[in-house]
Every structure is written in C-alpha cells, then in structure tokens.
PDB file of C-alpha atoms in Angstrom:
ATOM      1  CA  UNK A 273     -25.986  26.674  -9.098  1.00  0.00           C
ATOM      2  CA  UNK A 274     -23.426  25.630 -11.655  1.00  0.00           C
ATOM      3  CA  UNK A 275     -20.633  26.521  -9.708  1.00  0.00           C
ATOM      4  CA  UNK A 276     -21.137  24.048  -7.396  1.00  0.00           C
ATOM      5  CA  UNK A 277     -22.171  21.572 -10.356  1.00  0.00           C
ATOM      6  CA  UNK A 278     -18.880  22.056 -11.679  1.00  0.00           C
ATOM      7  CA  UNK A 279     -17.073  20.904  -8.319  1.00  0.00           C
ATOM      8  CA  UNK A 280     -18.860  18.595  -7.576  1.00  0.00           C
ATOM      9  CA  UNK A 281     -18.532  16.554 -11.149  1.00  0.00           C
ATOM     10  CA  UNK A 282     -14.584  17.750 -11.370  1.00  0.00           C
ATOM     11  CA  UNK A 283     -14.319  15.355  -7.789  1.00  0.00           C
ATOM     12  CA  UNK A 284     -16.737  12.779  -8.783  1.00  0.00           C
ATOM     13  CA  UNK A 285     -14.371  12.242 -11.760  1.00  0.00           C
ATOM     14  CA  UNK A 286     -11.176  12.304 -10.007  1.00  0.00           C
ATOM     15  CA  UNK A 287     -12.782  10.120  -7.181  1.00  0.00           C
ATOM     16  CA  UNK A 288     -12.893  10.312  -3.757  1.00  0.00           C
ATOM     17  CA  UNK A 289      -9.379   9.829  -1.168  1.00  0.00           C
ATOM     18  CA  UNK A 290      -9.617   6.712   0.706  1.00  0.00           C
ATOM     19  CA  UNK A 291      -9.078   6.712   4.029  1.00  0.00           C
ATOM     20  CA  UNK A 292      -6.792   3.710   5.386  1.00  0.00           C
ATOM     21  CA  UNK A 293      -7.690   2.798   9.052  1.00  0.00           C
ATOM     22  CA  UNK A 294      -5.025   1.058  10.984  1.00  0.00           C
ATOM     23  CA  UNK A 295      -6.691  -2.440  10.656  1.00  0.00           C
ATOM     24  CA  UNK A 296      -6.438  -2.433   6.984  1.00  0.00           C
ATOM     25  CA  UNK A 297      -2.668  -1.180   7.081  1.00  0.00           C
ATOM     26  CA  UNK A 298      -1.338  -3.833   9.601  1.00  0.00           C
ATOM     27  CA  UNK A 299      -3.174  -6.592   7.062  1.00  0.00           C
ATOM     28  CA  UNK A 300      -1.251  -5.429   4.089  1.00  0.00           C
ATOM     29  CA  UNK A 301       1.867  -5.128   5.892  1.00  0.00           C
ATOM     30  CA  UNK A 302       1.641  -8.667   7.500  1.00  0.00           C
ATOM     31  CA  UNK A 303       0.434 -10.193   4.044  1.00  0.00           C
ATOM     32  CA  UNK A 304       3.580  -8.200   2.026  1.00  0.00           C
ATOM     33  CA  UNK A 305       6.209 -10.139   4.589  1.00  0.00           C
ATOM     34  CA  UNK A 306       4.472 -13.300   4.667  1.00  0.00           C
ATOM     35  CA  UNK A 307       3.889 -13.306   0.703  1.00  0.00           C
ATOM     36  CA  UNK A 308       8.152 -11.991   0.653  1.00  0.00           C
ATOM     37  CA  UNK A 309       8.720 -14.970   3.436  1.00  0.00           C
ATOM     38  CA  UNK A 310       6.648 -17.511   1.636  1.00  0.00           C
ATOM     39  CA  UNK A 311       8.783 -16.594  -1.565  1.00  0.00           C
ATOM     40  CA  UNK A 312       6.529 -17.723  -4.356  1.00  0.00           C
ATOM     41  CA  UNK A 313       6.351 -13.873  -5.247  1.00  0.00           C
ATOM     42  CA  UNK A 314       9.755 -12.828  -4.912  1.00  0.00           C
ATOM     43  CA  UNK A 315      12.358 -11.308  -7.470  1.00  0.00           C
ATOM     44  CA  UNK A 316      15.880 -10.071  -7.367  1.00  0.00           C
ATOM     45  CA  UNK A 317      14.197  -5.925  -7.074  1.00  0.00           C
ATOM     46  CA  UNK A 318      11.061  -7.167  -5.191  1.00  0.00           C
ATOM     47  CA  UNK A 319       7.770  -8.820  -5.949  1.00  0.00           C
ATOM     48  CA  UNK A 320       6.844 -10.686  -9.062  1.00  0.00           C
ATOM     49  CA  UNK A 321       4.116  -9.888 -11.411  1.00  0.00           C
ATOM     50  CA  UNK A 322       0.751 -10.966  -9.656  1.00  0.00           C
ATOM     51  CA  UNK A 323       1.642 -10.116  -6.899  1.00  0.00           C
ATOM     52  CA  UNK A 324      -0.657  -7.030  -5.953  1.00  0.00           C
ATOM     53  CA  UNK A 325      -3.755  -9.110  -7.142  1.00  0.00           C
ATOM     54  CA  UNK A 326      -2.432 -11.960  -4.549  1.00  0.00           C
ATOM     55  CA  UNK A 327      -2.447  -9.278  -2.080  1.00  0.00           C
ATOM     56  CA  UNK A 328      -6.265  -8.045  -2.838  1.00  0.00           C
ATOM     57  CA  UNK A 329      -7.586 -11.848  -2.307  1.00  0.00           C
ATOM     58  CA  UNK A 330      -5.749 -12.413   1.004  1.00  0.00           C
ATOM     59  CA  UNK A 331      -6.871  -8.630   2.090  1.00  0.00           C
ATOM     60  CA  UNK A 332     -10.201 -10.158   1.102  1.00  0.00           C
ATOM     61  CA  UNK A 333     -10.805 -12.724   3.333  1.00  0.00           C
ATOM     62  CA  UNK A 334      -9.908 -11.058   6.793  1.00  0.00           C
ATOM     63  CA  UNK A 335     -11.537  -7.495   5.379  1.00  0.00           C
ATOM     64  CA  UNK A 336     -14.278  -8.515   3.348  1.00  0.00           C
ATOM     65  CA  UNK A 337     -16.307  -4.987   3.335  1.00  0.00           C
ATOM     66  CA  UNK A 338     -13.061  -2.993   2.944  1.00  0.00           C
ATOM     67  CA  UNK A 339     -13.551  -3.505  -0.817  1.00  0.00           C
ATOM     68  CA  UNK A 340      -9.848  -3.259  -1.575  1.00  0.00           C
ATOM     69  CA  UNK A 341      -8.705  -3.415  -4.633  1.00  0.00           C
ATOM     70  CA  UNK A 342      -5.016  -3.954  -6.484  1.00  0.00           C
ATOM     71  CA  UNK A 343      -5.402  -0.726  -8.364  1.00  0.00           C
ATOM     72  CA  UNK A 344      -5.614   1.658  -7.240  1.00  0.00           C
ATOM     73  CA  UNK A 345      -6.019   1.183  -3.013  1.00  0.00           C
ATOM     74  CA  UNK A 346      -3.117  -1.645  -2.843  1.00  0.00           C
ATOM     75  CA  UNK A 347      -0.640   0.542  -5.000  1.00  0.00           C
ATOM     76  CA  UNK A 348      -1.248   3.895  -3.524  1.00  0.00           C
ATOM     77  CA  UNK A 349      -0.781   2.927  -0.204  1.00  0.00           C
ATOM     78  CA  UNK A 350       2.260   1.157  -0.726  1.00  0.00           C
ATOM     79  CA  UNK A 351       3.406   3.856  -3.112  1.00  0.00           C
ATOM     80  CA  UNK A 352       2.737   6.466   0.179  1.00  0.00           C
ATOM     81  CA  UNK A 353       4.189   3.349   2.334  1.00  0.00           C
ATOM     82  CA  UNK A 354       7.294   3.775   0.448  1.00  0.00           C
ATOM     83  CA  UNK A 355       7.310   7.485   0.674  1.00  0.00           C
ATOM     84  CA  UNK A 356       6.787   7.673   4.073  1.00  0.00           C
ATOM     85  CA  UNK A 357       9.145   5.295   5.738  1.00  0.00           C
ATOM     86  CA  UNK A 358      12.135   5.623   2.831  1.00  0.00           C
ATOM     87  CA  UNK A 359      14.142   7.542   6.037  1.00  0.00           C
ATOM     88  CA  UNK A 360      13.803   4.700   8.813  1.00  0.00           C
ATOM     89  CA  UNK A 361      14.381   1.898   6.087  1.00  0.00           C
ATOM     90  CA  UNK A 362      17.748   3.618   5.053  1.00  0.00           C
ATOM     91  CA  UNK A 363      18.544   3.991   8.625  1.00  0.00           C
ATOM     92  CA  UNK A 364      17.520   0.122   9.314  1.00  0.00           C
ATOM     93  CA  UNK A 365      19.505  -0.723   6.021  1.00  0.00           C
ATOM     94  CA  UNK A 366      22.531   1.204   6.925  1.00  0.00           C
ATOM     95  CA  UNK A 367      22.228   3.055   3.576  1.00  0.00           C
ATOM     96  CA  UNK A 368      24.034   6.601   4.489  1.00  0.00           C
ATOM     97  CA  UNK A 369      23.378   6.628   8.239  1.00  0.00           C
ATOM     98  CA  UNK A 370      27.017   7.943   9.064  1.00  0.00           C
ATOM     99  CA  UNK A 371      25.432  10.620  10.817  1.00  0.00           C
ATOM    100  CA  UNK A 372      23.257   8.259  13.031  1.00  0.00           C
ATOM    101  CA  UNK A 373      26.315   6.290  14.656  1.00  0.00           C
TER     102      UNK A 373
END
C-alpha cells in the first residue's frame, strides 16, 4: 500500500537509531581520557580539531565490525553523553552543588 511506502521511505531517509551497547561506550570513554591525558588533542574549551576522526581509528581497532564513524555515531553519543551526565559532572565539579553539602 502507499501508506506504508510512505513510512517506510520517510525512515529510510532519516536513517535508522543506533543502538550503543556498553562495550562500545566504555571504548569511547577510555579513548576520550586517554586522548585528553595524552594531550596532543587538547585546547583551553576541550579537544582540538581532529580529534573525533582520532577517536573513529582508535574505536577501530578494538571494534572493528562496530562500523563507527566520527559523524554522526561519535558526535551523537557524546552530544547525549553530555546531556545525560551534565548533573553528576556539576556535582563532581562543584559547579552550584550548595544544596548537595
């Protein structure tokens, strides 16, 4: 039916969520601090330019068939990263925690 045409091109061209397992998620946490440790990558507000595509070729050698890519996987999860643990970094950070002491 074309109904069903119709919804099924509309998500074909918006494309598909990925799903993260916890595997990949620990790998592109423990690659983010040892690319900020190593410091090759680092700026005064956070990474340097390069660094997402860095990130992809590390990801790719201990997750070969996740088929991660910079953009969009890498910045959408850090993107939801950010989202998602803004409240314990602020409390971690001491950023307007009054309440929490």
């Amino acid at each position: 039916s074309g109904f069903s045409q119709s919804i099924a091109s509309s998500q074909n061209s918006r494309g598909t969520k990925r799903k993260w397992v916890l595997k990949e998620d620990v790998a592109l946490v423990v690659y983010m601090v040892d690319l900020y440790n190593v410091g090759t990558y680092n700026a005064d507000t956070g990474f340097k330019v390069g660094y997402l595509n860095e990130l992809e070729r590390m990801l790719e050698k201990v997750l070969p068939h996740a088929m991660l890519k910079a953009k969009p996987n890498l910045v959408s999860r850090i993107r939801t990263f950010k989202r998602d643990w803004a409240i314990v970094y602020d409390i971690l950070s001491g950023k307007d925690n009054r309440d929490f002491s």
